[in-house]
mmCIF file of C-alpha atoms in Angstrom:
data_model
loop_
_atom_site.group_PDB
_atom_site.id
_atom_site.type_symbol
_atom_site.label_atom_id
_atom_site.label_comp_id
_atom_site.label_asym_id
_atom_site.label_seq_id
_atom_site.Cartn_x
_atom_site.Cartn_y
_atom_site.Cartn_z
ATOM 1 C CA GLN A 1 -32.833 15.715 -18.100
ATOM 2 C CA LYS A 2 -34.046 14.128 -21.335
ATOM 3 C CA GLU A 3 -37.706 13.126 -21.515
ATOM 4 C CA VAL A 4 -36.766 9.535 -22.387
ATOM 5 C CA GLU A 5 -33.601 7.827 -21.176
ATOM 6 C CA GLN A 6 -32.305 4.604 -22.697
ATOM 7 C CA ASP A 7 -28.935 2.933 -22.197
ATOM 8 C CA PRO A 8 -27.325 2.804 -25.658
ATOM 9 C CA GLY A 9 -25.275 -0.296 -24.840
ATOM 10 C CA PRO A 10 -23.920 -2.036 -26.840
ATOM 11 C CA LEU A 11 -25.329 -5.235 -25.405
ATOM 12 C CA SER A 12 -23.906 -8.596 -26.450
ATOM 13 C CA VAL A 13 -25.556 -11.889 -25.437
ATOM 14 C CA PRO A 14 -25.203 -15.559 -26.434
ATOM 15 C CA GLU A 15 -27.903 -17.165 -28.542
ATOM 16 C CA GLY A 16 -30.780 -18.433 -26.410
ATOM 17 C CA ALA A 17 -30.298 -15.849 -23.653
ATOM 18 C CA ILE A 18 -33.078 -13.693 -22.208
ATOM 19 C CA VAL A 19 -32.570 -10.048 -23.105
ATOM 20 C CA SER A 20 -33.870 -7.174 -20.998
ATOM 21 C CA LEU A 21 -34.084 -3.670 -22.457
ATOM 22 C CA ASN A 22 -35.272 -0.685 -20.460
ATOM 23 C CA CYS A 23 -36.281 2.960 -20.676
ATOM 24 C CA THR A 24 -37.256 5.571 -18.144
ATOM 25 C CA TYR A 25 -39.265 8.695 -18.833
ATOM 26 C CA SER A 26 -40.182 11.915 -17.093
ATOM 27 C CA ASN A 27 -43.239 13.219 -19.000
ATOM 28 C CA SER A 28 -46.505 12.136 -17.401
ATOM 29 C CA ALA A 29 -48.360 13.080 -20.619
ATOM 30 C CA PHE A 30 -47.048 9.994 -22.406
ATOM 31 C CA GLN A 31 -49.991 7.685 -23.012
ATOM 32 C CA TYR A 32 -48.773 4.981 -25.381
ATOM 33 C CA PHE A 33 -45.505 3.111 -25.149
ATOM 34 C CA MET A 34 -43.853 1.339 -28.030
ATOM 35 C CA TRP A 35 -40.780 -0.656 -28.913
ATOM 36 C CA TYR A 36 -39.283 -0.408 -32.376
ATOM 37 C CA ARG A 37 -36.569 -2.556 -33.924
ATOM 38 C CA GLN A 38 -34.187 -0.950 -36.397
ATOM 39 C CA TYR A 39 -31.808 -2.900 -38.571
ATOM 40 C CA SER A 40 -28.796 -1.157 -40.034
ATOM 41 C CA ARG A 41 -29.710 1.279 -42.815
ATOM 42 C CA LYS A 42 -33.432 0.617 -42.384
ATOM 43 C CA GLY A 43 -36.338 2.494 -40.849
ATOM 44 C CA PRO A 44 -37.736 1.541 -37.432
ATOM 45 C CA GLU A 45 -40.217 -1.350 -37.367
ATOM 46 C CA LEU A 46 -42.900 -1.481 -34.682
ATOM 47 C CA LEU A 47 -42.558 -4.522 -32.412
ATOM 48 C CA MET A 48 -44.870 -3.920 -29.478
ATOM 49 C CA TYR A 49 -47.139 -1.262 -28.068
ATOM 50 C CA THR A 50 -48.807 -0.915 -24.699
ATOM 51 C CA TYR A 51 -51.139 1.578 -23.106
ATOM 52 C CA SER A 52 -51.739 0.657 -19.509
ATOM 53 C CA SER A 53 -49.393 -0.524 -16.808
ATOM 54 C CA GLY A 54 -48.785 -4.260 -16.905
ATOM 55 C CA ASN A 55 -47.416 -6.867 -19.281
ATOM 56 C CA LYS A 56 -48.147 -7.633 -22.913
ATOM 57 C CA GLU A 57 -46.792 -10.729 -24.613
ATOM 58 C CA ASP A 58 -46.309 -11.484 -28.306
ATOM 59 C CA GLY A 59 -44.396 -14.639 -29.085
ATOM 60 C CA ARG A 60 -40.864 -14.319 -27.683
ATOM 61 C CA PHE A 61 -41.392 -10.652 -26.801
ATOM 62 C CA THR A 62 -42.896 -9.225 -23.601
ATOM 63 C CA ALA A 63 -43.429 -5.517 -23.059
ATOM 64 C CA GLN A 64 -43.846 -4.210 -19.529
ATOM 65 C CA VAL A 65 -44.988 -0.770 -18.395
ATOM 66 C CA ASP A 66 -44.884 0.638 -14.870
ATOM 67 C CA LYS A 67 -46.453 4.087 -15.029
ATOM 68 C CA SER A 68 -45.994 4.733 -11.320
ATOM 69 C CA SER A 69 -42.226 4.365 -11.710
ATOM 70 C CA LYS A 70 -42.171 5.791 -15.272
ATOM 71 C CA TYR A 71 -40.302 2.713 -16.441
ATOM 72 C CA ILE A 72 -40.815 0.430 -19.432
ATOM 73 C CA SER A 73 -39.111 -2.798 -20.417
ATOM 74 C CA LEU A 74 -38.867 -5.200 -23.321
ATOM 75 C CA PHE A 75 -37.907 -8.821 -22.724
ATOM 76 C CA ILE A 76 -36.772 -11.114 -25.521
ATOM 77 C CA ARG A 77 -36.795 -14.834 -24.734
ATOM 78 C CA ASP A 78 -34.680 -17.416 -26.557
ATOM 79 C CA SER A 79 -32.792 -14.679 -28.386
ATOM 80 C CA GLN A 80 -31.691 -15.406 -31.955
ATOM 81 C CA PRO A 81 -28.890 -13.947 -34.103
ATOM 82 C CA SER A 82 -31.654 -12.406 -36.253
ATOM 83 C CA ASP A 83 -32.653 -10.316 -33.217
ATOM 84 C CA SER A 84 -29.381 -8.402 -33.579
ATOM 85 C CA ALA A 85 -30.487 -4.809 -34.185
ATOM 86 C CA THR A 86 -30.988 -1.501 -32.428
ATOM 87 C CA TYR A 87 -34.057 -1.408 -30.180
ATOM 88 C CA LEU A 88 -35.743 1.945 -29.687
ATOM 89 C CA CYS A 89 -38.324 2.738 -27.066
ATOM 90 C CA ALA A 90 -40.859 5.362 -28.103
ATOM 91 C CA MET A 91 -43.638 7.159 -26.280
ATOM 92 C CA ARG A 92 -46.573 9.029 -27.683
ATOM 93 C CA ALA A 93 -48.217 12.145 -26.341
ATOM 94 C CA TYR A 94 -50.872 14.479 -27.660
ATOM 95 C CA SER A 95 -49.135 17.733 -28.560
ATOM 96 C CA GLY A 96 -52.171 19.869 -29.358
ATOM 97 C CA ALA A 97 -54.025 20.934 -32.536
ATOM 98 C CA GLY A 98 -54.750 17.327 -33.422
ATOM 99 C CA SER A 99 -51.096 16.367 -33.462
ATOM 100 C CA TYR A 100 -49.437 13.381 -31.880
ATOM 101 C CA GLN A 101 -45.710 12.932 -31.771
ATOM 102 C CA LEU A 102 -43.394 10.129 -30.792
ATOM 103 C CA THR A 103 -40.467 10.752 -28.459
ATOM 104 C CA PHE A 104 -37.740 8.145 -28.827
ATOM 105 C CA GLY A 105 -34.951 6.911 -26.636
ATOM 106 C CA LYS A 106 -31.404 6.759 -28.027
ATOM 107 C CA GLY A 107 -31.741 3.079 -28.845
ATOM 108 C CA THR A 108 -29.870 0.042 -27.495
ATOM 109 C CA LYS A 109 -27.680 -1.866 -29.939
ATOM 110 C CA LEU A 110 -28.086 -5.604 -29.355
ATOM 111 C CA SER A 111 -25.851 -8.349 -30.728
ATOM 112 C CA VAL A 112 -26.852 -11.996 -30.302
ATOM 113 C CA ILE A 113 -23.813 -14.227 -30.733
ATOM 114 C CA PRO A 114 -24.382 -17.726 -32.248
ATOM 115 C CA ASP B 1 -49.181 -3.535 -50.430
ATOM 116 C CA ALA B 2 -46.389 -1.038 -50.868
ATOM 117 C CA GLY B 3 -45.020 0.426 -47.668
ATOM 118 C CA VAL B 4 -43.856 3.967 -47.097
ATOM 119 C CA THR B 5 -41.628 5.021 -49.993
ATOM 120 C CA GLN B 6 -38.912 7.634 -49.625
ATOM 121 C CA SER B 7 -36.638 9.147 -52.244
ATOM 122 C CA PRO B 8 -33.804 9.535 -52.802
ATOM 123 C CA THR B 9 -32.195 6.878 -50.583
ATOM 124 C CA HIS B 10 -28.901 8.733 -50.346
ATOM 125 C CA LEU B 11 -27.901 12.319 -50.974
ATOM 126 C CA ILE B 12 -24.708 14.348 -50.644
ATOM 127 C CA LYS B 13 -24.981 18.122 -50.476
ATOM 128 C CA THR B 14 -22.626 21.021 -49.795
ATOM 129 C CA ARG B 15 -23.043 23.439 -46.905
ATOM 130 C CA GLY B 16 -25.394 26.271 -47.796
ATOM 131 C CA GLN B 17 -27.302 24.287 -50.415
ATOM 132 C CA GLN B 18 -30.962 23.381 -50.311
ATOM 133 C CA VAL B 19 -32.447 19.867 -50.377
ATOM 134 C CA THR B 20 -35.881 18.353 -51.002
ATOM 135 C CA LEU B 21 -36.806 14.919 -49.708
ATOM 136 C CA ARG B 22 -39.895 13.040 -50.805
ATOM 137 C CA CYS B 23 -42.278 10.601 -49.190
ATOM 138 C CA SER B 24 -45.215 8.546 -50.442
ATOM 139 C CA PRO B 25 -47.387 7.161 -47.627
ATOM 140 C CA ILE B 26 -49.122 3.801 -47.543
ATOM 141 C CA SER B 27 -52.199 3.827 -49.752
ATOM 142 C CA GLY B 28 -55.159 5.145 -47.769
ATOM 143 C CA HIS B 29 -53.021 6.885 -45.163
ATOM 144 C CA LYS B 30 -53.698 10.600 -44.912
ATOM 145 C CA SER B 31 -51.144 11.629 -42.297
ATOM 146 C CA VAL B 32 -47.390 11.940 -42.766
ATOM 147 C CA SER B 33 -44.779 12.711 -40.144
ATOM 148 C CA TRP B 34 -41.101 13.532 -40.596
ATOM 149 C CA TYR B 35 -38.328 12.561 -38.181
ATOM 150 C CA GLN B 36 -34.582 13.271 -38.135
ATOM 151 C CA GLN B 37 -32.256 10.564 -36.841
ATOM 152 C CA VAL B 38 -28.680 11.632 -36.208
ATOM 153 C CA LEU B 39 -26.156 8.791 -35.983
ATOM 154 C CA GLY B 40 -26.283 7.155 -32.568
ATOM 155 C CA GLN B 41 -29.505 8.908 -31.542
ATOM 156 C CA GLY B 42 -33.191 8.111 -31.659
ATOM 157 C CA PRO B 43 -35.433 9.797 -34.248
ATOM 158 C CA GLN B 44 -36.534 13.326 -33.417
ATOM 159 C CA PHE B 45 -39.908 14.736 -34.493
ATOM 160 C CA ILE B 46 -39.836 17.464 -37.161
ATOM 161 C CA PHE B 47 -43.358 17.799 -38.632
ATOM 162 C CA GLN B 48 -46.747 16.137 -38.807
ATOM 163 C CA TYR B 49 -49.191 16.767 -41.654
ATOM 164 C CA TYR B 50 -52.782 15.665 -42.030
ATOM 165 C CA GLU B 51 -55.111 16.430 -44.902
ATOM 166 C CA LYS B 52 -52.505 18.832 -46.343
ATOM 167 C CA GLU B 53 -52.337 20.919 -43.177
ATOM 168 C CA GLU B 54 -49.469 21.176 -40.711
ATOM 169 C CA ARG B 55 -50.674 19.736 -37.427
ATOM 170 C CA GLY B 56 -47.479 19.723 -35.424
ATOM 171 C CA ARG B 57 -43.917 20.978 -35.512
ATOM 172 C CA GLY B 58 -40.912 19.937 -33.463
ATOM 173 C CA ASN B 59 -38.077 22.082 -32.215
ATOM 174 C CA PHE B 60 -36.365 22.715 -35.540
ATOM 175 C CA PRO B 61 -35.327 26.035 -37.126
ATOM 176 C CA ASP B 62 -37.289 27.745 -39.874
ATOM 177 C CA ARG B 63 -34.793 26.386 -42.410
ATOM 178 C CA PHE B 64 -36.915 23.247 -42.241
ATOM 179 C CA SER B 65 -40.254 23.296 -44.044
ATOM 180 C CA ALA B 66 -42.632 20.730 -45.460
ATOM 181 C CA ARG B 67 -45.847 20.348 -47.350
ATOM 182 C CA GLN B 68 -48.371 17.667 -48.166
ATOM 183 C CA PHE B 69 -49.995 17.270 -51.547
ATOM 184 C CA PRO B 70 -53.583 16.316 -52.500
ATOM 185 C CA ASN B 71 -52.458 12.707 -53.045
ATOM 186 C CA TYR B 72 -51.088 12.771 -49.445
ATOM 187 C CA SER B 73 -47.461 12.498 -50.503
ATOM 188 C CA SER B 74 -45.131 14.927 -48.799
ATOM 189 C CA GLU B 75 -41.907 16.862 -49.265
ATOM 190 C CA LEU B 76 -39.434 18.003 -46.640
ATOM 191 C CA ASN B 77 -37.258 20.982 -47.584
ATOM 192 C CA VAL B 78 -34.149 22.083 -45.788
ATOM 193 C CA ASN B 79 -32.487 25.388 -46.741
ATOM 194 C CA ALA B 80 -28.986 26.684 -46.005
ATOM 195 C CA LEU B 81 -27.692 23.241 -45.077
ATOM 196 C CA LEU B 82 -25.337 22.894 -42.133
ATOM 197 C CA LEU B 83 -22.948 20.050 -41.372
ATOM 198 C CA GLY B 84 -25.196 19.201 -38.412
ATOM 199 C CA ASP B 85 -28.092 18.471 -40.771
ATOM 200 C CA SER B 86 -26.367 15.242 -41.800
ATOM 201 C CA ALA B 87 -28.745 12.520 -40.680
ATOM 202 C CA LEU B 88 -31.233 9.854 -41.701
ATOM 203 C CA TYR B 89 -34.549 11.531 -42.482
ATOM 204 C CA LEU B 90 -37.499 9.264 -41.830
ATOM 205 C CA CYS B 91 -41.061 9.561 -43.037
ATOM 206 C CA ALA B 92 -43.878 7.817 -41.197
ATOM 207 C CA SER B 93 -47.472 7.424 -42.329
ATOM 208 C CA SER B 94 -50.734 6.714 -40.531
ATOM 209 C CA LEU B 95 -54.460 6.825 -41.258
ATOM 210 C CA SER B 96 -54.728 9.983 -39.195
ATOM 211 C CA PRO B 97 -52.423 11.685 -36.682
ATOM 212 C CA GLY B 98 -53.706 9.644 -33.777
ATOM 213 C CA GLN B 99 -54.591 6.463 -35.571
ATOM 214 C CA GLY B 100 -51.342 4.849 -36.531
ATOM 215 C CA LYS B 101 -51.010 1.076 -36.699
ATOM 216 C CA ASN B 102 -51.153 -0.015 -33.072
ATOM 217 C CA TYR B 103 -50.847 3.653 -32.089
ATOM 218 C CA GLY B 104 -47.391 3.883 -33.636
ATOM 219 C CA TYR B 105 -46.561 4.736 -37.204
ATOM 220 C CA THR B 106 -45.180 2.878 -40.196
ATOM 221 C CA PHE B 107 -41.787 4.196 -41.157
ATOM 222 C CA GLY B 108 -40.020 4.237 -44.486
ATOM 223 C CA SER B 109 -36.364 3.266 -44.867
ATOM 224 C CA GLY B 110 -35.339 6.898 -44.877
ATOM 225 C CA THR B 111 -33.134 9.243 -46.877
ATOM 226 C CA ARG B 112 -29.540 9.436 -45.720
ATOM 227 C CA LEU B 113 -28.362 13.029 -46.143
ATOM 228 C CA THR B 114 -24.681 13.874 -45.905
ATOM 229 C CA VAL B 115 -23.666 17.530 -45.831
ATOM 230 C CA VAL B 116 -20.024 18.231 -46.671
#
């Protein structure tokens, strides 16, 4: 079983739809939870981060963490064609000797159709 | 402010050859991490450096090595290239290993390596 599981999609939605992206994880050592957006041929760009269980909102984006279920979500409201990208969940753990590493999901490819 | 700069952007190498990839972190950032992203997969951690010392290493063979220079730039070296090394190699920078922007890291656009 992989440490982080994410449905790769692809996911296709009409413009204006609410998008729900999800990841599950198995490592209880993960402390910080992030969502990155990656456009084709570009590096990942940090969208949201959360630490504790609960919701965090930033504009059209809401990140949700449920540590008891080891489940995180990203919701995108009023989706736009410019939101079309691959969305990666990432989780950070302390790996010893002053090192922190991110463990990523496979990424979900999202297309928002005008 | 300039972001994380990686060079070259694209590279084609033959099996068995060696390759060096370069990364310049954001000004003021002292930690650099390297990730490998194979097509269709999420990035996978290779190395983390801080103040010129290796602080962490992922599950990669010894063919992979890296170093960080006094100006905090970094190089990733891969020897005896295999077809499976074809990937996007990403560099991420942060102030320190645990103090990335919002606890994540700022990534460069990567170097796309193709091994033929």
